[in-house]
Coordinates of C-alpha atoms (C1' of nucleotides) in Angstrom, one line a residue:
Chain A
X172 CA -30.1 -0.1 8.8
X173 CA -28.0 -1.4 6.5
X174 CA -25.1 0.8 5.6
X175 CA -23.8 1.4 2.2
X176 CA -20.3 0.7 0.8
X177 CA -19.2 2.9 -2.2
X178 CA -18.8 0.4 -4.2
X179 CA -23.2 -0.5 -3.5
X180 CA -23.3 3.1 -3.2
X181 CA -22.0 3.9 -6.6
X182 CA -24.3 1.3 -8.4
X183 CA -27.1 2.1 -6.3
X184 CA -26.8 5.4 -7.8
X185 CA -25.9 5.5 -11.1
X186 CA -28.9 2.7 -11.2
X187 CA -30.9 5.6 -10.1
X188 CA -30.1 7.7 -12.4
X189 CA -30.4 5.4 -15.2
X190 CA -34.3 6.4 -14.9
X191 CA -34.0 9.7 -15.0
X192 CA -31.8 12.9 -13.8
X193 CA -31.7 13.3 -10.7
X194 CA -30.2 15.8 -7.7
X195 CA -28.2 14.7 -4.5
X196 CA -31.6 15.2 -2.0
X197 CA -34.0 13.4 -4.0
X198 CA -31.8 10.6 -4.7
X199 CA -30.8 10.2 -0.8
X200 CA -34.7 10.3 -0.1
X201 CA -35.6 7.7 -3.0
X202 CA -32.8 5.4 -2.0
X203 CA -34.0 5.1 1.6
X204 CA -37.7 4.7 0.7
X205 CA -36.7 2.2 -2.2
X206 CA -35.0 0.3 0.4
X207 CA -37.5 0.4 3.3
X208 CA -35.4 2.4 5.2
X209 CA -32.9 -0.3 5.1
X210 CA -29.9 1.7 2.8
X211 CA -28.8 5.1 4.0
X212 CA -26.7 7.5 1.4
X213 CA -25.5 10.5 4.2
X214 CA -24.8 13.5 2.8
X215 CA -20.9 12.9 3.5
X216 CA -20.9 9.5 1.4
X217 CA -23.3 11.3 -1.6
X218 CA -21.8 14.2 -2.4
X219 CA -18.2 13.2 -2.7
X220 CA -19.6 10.4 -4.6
X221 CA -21.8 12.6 -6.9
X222 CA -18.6 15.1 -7.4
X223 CA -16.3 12.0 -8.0
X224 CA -18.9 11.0 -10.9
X225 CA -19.3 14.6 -12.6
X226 CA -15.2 14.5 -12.5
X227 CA -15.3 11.2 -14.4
X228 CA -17.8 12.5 -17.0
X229 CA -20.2 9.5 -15.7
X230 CA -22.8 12.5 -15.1
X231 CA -22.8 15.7 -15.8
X232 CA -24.6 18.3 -14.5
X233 CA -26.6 21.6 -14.2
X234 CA -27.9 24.4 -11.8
X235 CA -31.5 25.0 -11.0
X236 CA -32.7 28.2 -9.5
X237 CA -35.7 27.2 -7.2
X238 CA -37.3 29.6 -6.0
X239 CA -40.6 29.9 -3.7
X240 CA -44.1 31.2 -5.0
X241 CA -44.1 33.8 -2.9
X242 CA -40.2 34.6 -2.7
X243 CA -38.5 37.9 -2.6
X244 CA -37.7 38.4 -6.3
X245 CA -34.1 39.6 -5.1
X246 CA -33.4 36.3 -2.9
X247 CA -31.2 33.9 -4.1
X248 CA -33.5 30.8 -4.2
X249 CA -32.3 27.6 -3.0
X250 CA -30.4 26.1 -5.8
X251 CA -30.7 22.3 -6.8
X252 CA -28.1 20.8 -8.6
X253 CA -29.5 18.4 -11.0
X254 CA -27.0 14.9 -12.2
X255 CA -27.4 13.0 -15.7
X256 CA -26.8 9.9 -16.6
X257 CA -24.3 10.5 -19.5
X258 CA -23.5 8.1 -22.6
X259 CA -20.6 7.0 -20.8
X260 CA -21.9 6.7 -17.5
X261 CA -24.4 4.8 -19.0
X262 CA -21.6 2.0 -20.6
X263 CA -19.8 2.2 -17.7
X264 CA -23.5 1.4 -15.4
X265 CA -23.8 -1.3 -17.7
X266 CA -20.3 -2.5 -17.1
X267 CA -20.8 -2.4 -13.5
X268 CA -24.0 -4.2 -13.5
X269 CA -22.0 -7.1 -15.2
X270 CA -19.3 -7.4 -12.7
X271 CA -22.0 -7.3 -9.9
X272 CA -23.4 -10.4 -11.3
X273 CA -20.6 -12.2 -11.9
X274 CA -18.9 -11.7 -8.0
X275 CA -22.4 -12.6 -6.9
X276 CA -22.6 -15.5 -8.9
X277 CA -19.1 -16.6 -7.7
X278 CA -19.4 -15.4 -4.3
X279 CA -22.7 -17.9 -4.6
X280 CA -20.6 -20.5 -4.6
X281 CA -18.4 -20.1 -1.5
X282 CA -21.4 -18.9 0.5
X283 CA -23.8 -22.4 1.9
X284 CA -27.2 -22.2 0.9
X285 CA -28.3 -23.7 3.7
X286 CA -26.7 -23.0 7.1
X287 CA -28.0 -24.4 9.8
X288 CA -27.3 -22.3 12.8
X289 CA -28.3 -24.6 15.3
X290 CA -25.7 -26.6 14.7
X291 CA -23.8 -24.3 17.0
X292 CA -26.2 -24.2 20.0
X293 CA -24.9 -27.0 22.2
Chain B
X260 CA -9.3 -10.5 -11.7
X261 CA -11.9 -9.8 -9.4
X262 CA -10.5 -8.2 -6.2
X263 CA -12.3 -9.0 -3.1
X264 CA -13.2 -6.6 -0.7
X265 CA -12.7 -6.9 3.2
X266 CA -16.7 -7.7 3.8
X267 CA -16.6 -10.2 0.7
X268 CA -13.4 -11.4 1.9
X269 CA -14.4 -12.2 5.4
X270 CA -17.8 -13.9 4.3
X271 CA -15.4 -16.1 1.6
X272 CA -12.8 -17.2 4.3
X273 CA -15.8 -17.9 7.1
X274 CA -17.9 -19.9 4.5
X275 CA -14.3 -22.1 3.5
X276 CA -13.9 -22.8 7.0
X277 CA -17.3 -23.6 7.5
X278 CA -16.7 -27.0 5.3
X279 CA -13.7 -27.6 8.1
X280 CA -10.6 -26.2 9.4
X281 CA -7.6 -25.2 7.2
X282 CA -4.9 -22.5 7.5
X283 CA -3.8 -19.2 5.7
X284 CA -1.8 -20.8 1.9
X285 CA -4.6 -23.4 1.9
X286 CA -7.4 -21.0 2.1
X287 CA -5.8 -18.6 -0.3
X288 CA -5.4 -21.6 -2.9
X289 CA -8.8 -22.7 -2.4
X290 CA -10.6 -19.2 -3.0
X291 CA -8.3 -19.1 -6.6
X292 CA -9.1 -22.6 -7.4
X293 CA -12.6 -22.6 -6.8
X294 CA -13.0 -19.2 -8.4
X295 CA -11.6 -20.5 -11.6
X296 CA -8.8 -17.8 -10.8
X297 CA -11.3 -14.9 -10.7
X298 CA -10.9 -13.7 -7.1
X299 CA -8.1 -13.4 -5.3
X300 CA -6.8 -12.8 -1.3
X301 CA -3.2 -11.6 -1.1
X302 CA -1.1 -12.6 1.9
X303 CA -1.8 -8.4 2.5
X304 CA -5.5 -9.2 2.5
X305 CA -5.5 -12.7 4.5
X306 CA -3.1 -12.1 7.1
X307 CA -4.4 -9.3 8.9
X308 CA -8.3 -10.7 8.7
X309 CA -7.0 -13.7 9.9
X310 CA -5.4 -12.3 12.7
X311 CA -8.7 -10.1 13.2
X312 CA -10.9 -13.4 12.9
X313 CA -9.0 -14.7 15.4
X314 CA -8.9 -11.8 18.4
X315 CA -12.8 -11.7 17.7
X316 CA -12.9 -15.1 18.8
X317 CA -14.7 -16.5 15.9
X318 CA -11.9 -19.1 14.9
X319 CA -9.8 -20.5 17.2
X320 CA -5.9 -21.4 16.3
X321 CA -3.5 -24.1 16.3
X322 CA 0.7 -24.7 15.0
X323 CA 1.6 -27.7 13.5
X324 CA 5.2 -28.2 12.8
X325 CA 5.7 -29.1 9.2
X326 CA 8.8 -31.1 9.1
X327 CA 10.1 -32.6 5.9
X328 CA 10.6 -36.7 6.1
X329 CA 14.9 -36.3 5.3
X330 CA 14.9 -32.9 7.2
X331 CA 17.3 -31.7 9.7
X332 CA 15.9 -32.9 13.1
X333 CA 17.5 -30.1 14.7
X334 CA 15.6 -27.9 12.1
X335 CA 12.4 -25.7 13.0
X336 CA 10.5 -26.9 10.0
X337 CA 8.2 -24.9 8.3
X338 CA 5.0 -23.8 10.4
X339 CA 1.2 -23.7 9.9
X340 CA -0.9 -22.2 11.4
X341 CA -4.3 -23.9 11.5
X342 CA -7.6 -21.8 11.9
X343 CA -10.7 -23.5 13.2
X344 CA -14.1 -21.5 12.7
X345 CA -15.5 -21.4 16.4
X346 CA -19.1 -21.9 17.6
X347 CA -19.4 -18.1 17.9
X348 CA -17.9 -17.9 14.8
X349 CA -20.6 -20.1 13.0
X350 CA -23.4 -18.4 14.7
X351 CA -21.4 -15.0 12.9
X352 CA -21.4 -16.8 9.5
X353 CA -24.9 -17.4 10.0
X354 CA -26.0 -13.7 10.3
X355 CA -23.3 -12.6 8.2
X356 CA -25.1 -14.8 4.9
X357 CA -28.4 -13.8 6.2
X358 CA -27.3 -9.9 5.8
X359 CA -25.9 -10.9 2.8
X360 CA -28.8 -11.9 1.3
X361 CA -30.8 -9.0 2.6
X362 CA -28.5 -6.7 0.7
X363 CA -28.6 -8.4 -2.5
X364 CA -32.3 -8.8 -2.5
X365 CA -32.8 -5.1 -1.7
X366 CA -30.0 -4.4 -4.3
X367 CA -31.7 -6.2 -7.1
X368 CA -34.6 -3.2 -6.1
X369 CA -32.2 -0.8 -8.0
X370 CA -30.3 -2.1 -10.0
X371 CA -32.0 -2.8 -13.4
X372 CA -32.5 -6.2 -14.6
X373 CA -32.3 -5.7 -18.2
X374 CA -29.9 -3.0 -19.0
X375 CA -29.3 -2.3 -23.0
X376 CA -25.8 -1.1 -23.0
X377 CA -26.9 -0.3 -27.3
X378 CA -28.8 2.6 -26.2
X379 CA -25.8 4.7 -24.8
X380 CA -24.2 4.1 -28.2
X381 CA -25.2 6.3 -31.0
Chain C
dT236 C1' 24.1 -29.7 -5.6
dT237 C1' 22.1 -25.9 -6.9
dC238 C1' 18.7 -23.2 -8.8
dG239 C1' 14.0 -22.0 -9.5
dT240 C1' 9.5 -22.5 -7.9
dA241 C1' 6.2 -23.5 -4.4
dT242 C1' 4.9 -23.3 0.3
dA243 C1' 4.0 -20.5 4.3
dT244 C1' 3.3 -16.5 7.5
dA245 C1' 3.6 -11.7 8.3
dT246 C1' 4.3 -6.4 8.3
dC247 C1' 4.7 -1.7 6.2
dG248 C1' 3.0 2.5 4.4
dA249 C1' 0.8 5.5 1.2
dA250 C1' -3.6 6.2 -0.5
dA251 C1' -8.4 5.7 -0.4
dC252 C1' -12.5 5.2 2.1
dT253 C1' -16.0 5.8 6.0
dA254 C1' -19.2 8.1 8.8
dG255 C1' -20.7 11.1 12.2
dA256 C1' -20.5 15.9 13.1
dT257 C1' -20.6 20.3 11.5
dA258 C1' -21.8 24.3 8.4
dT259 C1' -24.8 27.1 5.7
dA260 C1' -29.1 28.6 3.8
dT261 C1' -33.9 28.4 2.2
dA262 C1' -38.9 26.5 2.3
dT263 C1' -42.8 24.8 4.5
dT264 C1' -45.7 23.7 8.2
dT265 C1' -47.7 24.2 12.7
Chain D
dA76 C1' -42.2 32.3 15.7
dA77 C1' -40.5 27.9 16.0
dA78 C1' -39.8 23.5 14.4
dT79 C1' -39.1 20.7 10.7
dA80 C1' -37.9 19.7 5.9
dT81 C1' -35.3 20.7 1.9
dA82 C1' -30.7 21.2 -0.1
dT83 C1' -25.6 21.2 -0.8
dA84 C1' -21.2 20.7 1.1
dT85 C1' -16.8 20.0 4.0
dC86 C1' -14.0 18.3 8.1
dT87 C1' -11.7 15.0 10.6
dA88 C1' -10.5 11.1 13.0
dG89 C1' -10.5 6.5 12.3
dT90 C1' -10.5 2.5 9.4
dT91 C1' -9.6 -0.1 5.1
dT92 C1' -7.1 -1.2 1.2
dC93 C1' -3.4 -3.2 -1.5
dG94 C1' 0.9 -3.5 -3.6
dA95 C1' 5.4 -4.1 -2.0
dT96 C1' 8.4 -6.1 1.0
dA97 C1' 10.5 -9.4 4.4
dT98 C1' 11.6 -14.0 6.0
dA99 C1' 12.1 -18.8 5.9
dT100 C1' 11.5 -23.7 4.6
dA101 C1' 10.4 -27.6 1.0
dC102 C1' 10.6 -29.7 -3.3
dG103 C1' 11.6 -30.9 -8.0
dA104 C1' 14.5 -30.7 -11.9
dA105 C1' 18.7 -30.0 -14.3

DNA sequence: TTCGTATATATCGAAACTAGATATATATTT
DNA sequence: AAATATATATCTAGTTTCGATATATACGAA
């Protein structure tokens, strides 16, 4: 399992979201199958991060009322809170996405392509 | 300026020593110079993961007196403090790029490949 | 000879981040 | 009826971050 920093977790999500709205469930689920299992977005690391992007009008967002076929009319429903991708999200997404490339392209070059390990058995 | 964080900054400073010992200045040069000034680790930054590298056992440390040719010979001379990456500190580097690698590949999964930032304007 | 810059290591502290645990509530499946 | 899945959200202790600060020597230029 490879754990998510906020900075991953924050373009992993607003990536996400760039294909559609979303809500904090679905996108936890669709990261972790997406990855293999291999990322993991805890409730504790999504929400703040989800609240943290509604406050910086990079989503905004809505209440859904979902409620079961055979519910009690009176009950509340669970409620879904659904996230979109707004025009400035999307700029700032797209500004991200740059800077990604570019640290991995420079990061490329510190990092040895080939690294024998078993130069260190013996 | 691209600021690199502590995960980033650890693989950087393993994968410079990798290519042969060197000490705290001469790594922090080498990461500007080779980075065409783009990142940067402050003596804030390099100290302390030096000094973790170190406890961890995955470079092994040495002083050498640097004494100027007309200096005082009474004088303490400026120090250095040289860091040599350790065998168990290769075999890290090694598993450390191949996790890397793992997260960028499954990163590429979400984030989008061609992202018009045109669309969000208008 | 002195002044500014470069070399060199190191800590401090406030703020931000992390991650497991916990809380709450509804829906579905067995 | 119970277990599991869906769904959002906070708490808290520990860790990380990063600019600012501290200390001292060496070198080049004026």
């Amino acid at each position: 399992m490879l754990t998510l920093k906020q900075d991953h977790s924050e373009l992993v999500v607003l990536s996400v979201l760039s294909t559609g709205p979303s809500y904090g469930y679905a996108i936890s689920k669709d990261i972790a199958n997406r990855s293999d299992g291999h990322f993991k977005l805890s409730p504790s690391g999504m929400y703040p991060l989800l609240t943290k992007l509604e406050k910086s009008g990079l989503v905004t967002t809505s209440w859904e009322e979902v409620k079961a076929a055979g519910a009690d009319p009176e009950s509340t429903g669970r409620r879904r809170k659904w996230y979109t991708l707004s025009p400035k999200g999307h700029k700032h997404l797209s500004r991200r996405i740059e800077h990604h490339r570019q640290v991995q392209s420079i990061l490329d070059g510190f990092v040895p392509q080939s690294f024998p390990d078993e130069l260190a058995n013996g």
